XYZ file of C-alpha atoms in Angstrom:
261
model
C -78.238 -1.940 92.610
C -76.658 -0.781 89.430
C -74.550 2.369 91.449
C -73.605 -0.414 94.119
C -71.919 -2.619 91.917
C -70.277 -0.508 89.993
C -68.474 1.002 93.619
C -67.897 -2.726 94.675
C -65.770 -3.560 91.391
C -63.904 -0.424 91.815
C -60.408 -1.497 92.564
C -58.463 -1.783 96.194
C -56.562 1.616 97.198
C -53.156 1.696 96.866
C -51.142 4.631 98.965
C -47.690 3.791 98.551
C -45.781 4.010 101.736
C -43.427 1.121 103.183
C -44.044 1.146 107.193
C -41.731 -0.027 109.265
C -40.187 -0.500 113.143
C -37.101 1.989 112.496
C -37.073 5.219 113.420
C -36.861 5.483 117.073
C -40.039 5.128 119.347
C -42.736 7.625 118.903
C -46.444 7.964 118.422
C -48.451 6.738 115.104
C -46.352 4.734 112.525
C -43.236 5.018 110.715
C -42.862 5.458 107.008
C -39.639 4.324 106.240
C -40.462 4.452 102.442
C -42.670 6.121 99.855
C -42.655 4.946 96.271
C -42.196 7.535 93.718
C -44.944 9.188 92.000
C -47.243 7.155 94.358
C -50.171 8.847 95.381
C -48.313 9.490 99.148
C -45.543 10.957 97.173
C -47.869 13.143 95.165
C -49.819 14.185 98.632
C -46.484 14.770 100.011
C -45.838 12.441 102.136
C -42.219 11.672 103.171
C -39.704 9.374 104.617
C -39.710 9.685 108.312
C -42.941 10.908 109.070
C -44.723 9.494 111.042
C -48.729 8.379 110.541
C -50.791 9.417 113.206
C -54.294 8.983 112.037
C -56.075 7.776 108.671
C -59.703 9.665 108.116
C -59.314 10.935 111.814
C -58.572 7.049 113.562
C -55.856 6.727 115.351
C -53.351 3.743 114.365
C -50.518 2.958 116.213
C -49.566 -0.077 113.773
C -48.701 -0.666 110.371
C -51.587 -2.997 109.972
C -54.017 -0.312 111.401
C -52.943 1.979 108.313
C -53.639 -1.348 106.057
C -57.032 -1.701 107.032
C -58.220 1.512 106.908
C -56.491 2.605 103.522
C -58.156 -1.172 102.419
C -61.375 0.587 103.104
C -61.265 2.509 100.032
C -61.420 2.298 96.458
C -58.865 3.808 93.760
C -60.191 7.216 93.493
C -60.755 8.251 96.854
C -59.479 11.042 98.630
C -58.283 10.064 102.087
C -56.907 12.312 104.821
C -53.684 11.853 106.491
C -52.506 13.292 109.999
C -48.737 12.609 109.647
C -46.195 14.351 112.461
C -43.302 15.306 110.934
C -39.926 16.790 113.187
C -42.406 17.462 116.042
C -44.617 19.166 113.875
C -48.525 17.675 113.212
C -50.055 18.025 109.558
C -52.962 16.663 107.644
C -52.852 15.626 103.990
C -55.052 14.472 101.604
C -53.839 11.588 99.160
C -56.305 10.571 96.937
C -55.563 6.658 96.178
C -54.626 4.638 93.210
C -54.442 1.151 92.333
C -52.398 -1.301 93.132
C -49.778 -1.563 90.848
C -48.175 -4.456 89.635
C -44.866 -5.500 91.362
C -43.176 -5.087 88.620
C -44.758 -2.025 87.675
C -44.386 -0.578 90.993
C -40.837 -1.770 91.603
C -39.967 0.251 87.374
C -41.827 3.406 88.798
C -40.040 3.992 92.170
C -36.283 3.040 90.372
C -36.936 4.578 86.917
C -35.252 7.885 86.824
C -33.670 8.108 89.917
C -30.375 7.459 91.274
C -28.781 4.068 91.958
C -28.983 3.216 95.641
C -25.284 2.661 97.176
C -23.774 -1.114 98.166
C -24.634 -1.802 101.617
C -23.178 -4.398 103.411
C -21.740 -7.009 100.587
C -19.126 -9.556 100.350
C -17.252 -8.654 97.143
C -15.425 -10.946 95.429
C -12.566 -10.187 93.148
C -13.147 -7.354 91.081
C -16.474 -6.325 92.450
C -16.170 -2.310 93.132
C -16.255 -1.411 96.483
C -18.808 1.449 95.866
C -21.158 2.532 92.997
C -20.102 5.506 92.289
C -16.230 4.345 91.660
C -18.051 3.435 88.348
C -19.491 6.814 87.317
C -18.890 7.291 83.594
C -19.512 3.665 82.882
C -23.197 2.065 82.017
C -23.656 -0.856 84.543
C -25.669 -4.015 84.388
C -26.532 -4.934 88.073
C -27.677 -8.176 88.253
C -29.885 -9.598 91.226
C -29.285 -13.596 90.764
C -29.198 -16.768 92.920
C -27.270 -20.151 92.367
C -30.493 -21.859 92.516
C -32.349 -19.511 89.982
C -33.163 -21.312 87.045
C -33.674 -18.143 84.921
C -30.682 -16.567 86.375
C -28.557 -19.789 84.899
C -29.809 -18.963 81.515
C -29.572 -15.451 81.789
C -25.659 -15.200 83.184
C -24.081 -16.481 79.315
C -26.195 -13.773 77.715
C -24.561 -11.028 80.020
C -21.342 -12.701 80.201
C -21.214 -11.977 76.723
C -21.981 -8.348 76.444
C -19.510 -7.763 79.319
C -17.093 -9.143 76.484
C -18.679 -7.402 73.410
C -19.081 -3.895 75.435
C -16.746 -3.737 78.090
C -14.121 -1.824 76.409
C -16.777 0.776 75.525
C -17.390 1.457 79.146
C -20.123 -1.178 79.904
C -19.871 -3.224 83.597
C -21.895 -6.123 84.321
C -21.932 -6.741 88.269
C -23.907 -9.906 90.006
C -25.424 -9.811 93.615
C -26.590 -12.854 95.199
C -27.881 -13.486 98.592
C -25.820 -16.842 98.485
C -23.104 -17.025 100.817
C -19.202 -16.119 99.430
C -18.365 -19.809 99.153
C -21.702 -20.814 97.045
C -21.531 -17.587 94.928
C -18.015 -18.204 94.127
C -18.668 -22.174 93.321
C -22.073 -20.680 90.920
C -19.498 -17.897 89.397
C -16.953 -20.066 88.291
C -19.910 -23.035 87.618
C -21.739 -20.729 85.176
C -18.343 -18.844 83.899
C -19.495 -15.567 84.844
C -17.593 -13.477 83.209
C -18.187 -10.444 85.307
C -17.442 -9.652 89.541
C -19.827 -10.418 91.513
C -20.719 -10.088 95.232
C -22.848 -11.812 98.224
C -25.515 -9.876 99.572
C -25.850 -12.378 102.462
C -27.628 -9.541 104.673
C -30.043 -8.928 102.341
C -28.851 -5.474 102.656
C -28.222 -4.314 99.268
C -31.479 -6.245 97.701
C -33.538 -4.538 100.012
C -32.126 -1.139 99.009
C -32.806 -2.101 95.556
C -36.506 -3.470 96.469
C -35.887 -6.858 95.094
C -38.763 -9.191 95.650
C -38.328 -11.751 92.111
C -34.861 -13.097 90.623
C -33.554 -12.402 88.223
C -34.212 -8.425 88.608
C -31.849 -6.355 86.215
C -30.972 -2.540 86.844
C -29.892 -0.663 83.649
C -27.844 2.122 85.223
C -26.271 5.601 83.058
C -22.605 7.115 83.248
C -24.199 9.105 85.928
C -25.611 6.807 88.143
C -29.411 6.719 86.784
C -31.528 4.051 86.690
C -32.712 3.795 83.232
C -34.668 0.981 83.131
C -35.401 -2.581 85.180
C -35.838 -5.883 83.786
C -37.439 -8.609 86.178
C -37.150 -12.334 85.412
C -36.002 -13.164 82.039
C -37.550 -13.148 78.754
C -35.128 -13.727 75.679
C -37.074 -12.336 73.603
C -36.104 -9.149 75.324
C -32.349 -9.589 74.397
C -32.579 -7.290 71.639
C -34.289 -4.483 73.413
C -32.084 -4.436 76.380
C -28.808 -4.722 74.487
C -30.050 -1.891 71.929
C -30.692 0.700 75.516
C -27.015 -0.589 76.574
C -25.687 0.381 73.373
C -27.686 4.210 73.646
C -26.841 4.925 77.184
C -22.917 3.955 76.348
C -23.378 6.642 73.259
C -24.330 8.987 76.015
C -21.594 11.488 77.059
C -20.014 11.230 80.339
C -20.945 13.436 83.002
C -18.292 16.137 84.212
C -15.721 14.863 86.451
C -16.359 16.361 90.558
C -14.431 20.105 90.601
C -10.907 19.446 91.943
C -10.252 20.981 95.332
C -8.656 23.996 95.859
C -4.971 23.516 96.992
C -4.333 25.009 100.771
């Protein structure tokens, strides 16, 4: 009894792949995401492939992959038959557990690059691209006109657009609220810093947004440093001391010029 449950209070396994219907048609199921340094990403495990059987059953839907990783515990080792350009492999991933959103949404941003902009409404002064601001630290802001904590949070970063924006800081806001309510909420809340509608849901999805307000800390180079979601004040200080150390930070090399013809 005692070995039983001690395996039933073991945790649910986590894998870490996003499935979806993109991709094209094909057998198994798509992966069109894997979090990094998820236990997929560790068993190597790509974007693109595509899952053709879990422990040797065959799934032909993301829910089949659900219930069969649900099966096991953090811990186990399960194998994976993925095809991948036409070619068929097994791996074996040996599963975690779940994460927290949060957790999960800091250890698949953390340390890698920005996404791009995909498909926003900018309003005036709102960079067309991301990387126009490389050499500047930016505070992208994931908001709504609605959000409560995004109300109280826009003075606070309103003001160290003002306090740090000659230093090289930029403070950017995207809202899934349509250009007309965005622009009423902007000049409502005196934003003092561009903002954009994501109306698509484009760029929040790029960014994995699931919880408002969600704050990317991004370097000179494009990094994502660290990622604040919801608001605590009592955070303040500890977000405005990692501004203040990344715009310390030296600016990467501008691109090699061309050579003329």
């Amino acid at each position: 009894m005692g070995w039983r449950s001690s395996w039933l209070r073991r945790p649910r396994g986590w894998l870490g792949i996003a499935m979806d219907s993109a991709g094209g048609t094909g057998p198994g199921v798509h992966v069109g995401h894997v979090v990094r340094g998820s236990p997929a990403d560790k068993a190597g495990i790509h974007e693109n492939d595509r899952v053709l059987k879990v422990e040797g059953t065959a799934v032909v839907a993301a829910s089949d992959v659900i219930r069969l990783v649900a099966a096991h515990a953090q811990g186990d080792a399960i194998a994976l038959t993925l095809s991948r350009a036409g070619k068929e492999e097994t791996l074996s991933a040996t599963l975690a557990s779940f994460p927290a959103p949060d957790e999960m949404l800091r250890m698949d941003a953390v340390g890698a690059f920005a996404p791009a902009f995909a498909s926003l409404a900018p309003l005036t002064g709102f960079p067309s691209t991301l990387g126009s601001l490389r050499g500047r630290v930016v505070l992208l802001d994931f908001w709504a006109s609605w959000c409560g904590p995004c109300r109280i949070l826009s003075p606070v970063l309103s003001g160290w657009q003002a306090r740090y924006g000659a230093q090289g800081l930029t403070v950017l806001g995207v809202t899934t609220d349509t250009p007309d309510i965005a622009a009423s909420a902007k000049e409502s809340l005196g934003m003092r810093y561009p903002v954009a509608s994501d109306a698509q849901a484009a760029t929040s999805k790029a960014y994995s947004v699931a919880a408002l307000p969600t704050l990317f800390i991004i370097d000179k180079k494009g990094v994502v440093r660290d990622v604040s979601v919801g608001y605590d004040p009592g955070q303040d200080a500890e977000v405005e001391a990692l501004v203040k150390t990344l715009l310390a930070e030296p600016a990467p090399p501008a691109p090699a010029a061309m050579p003329a013809n």
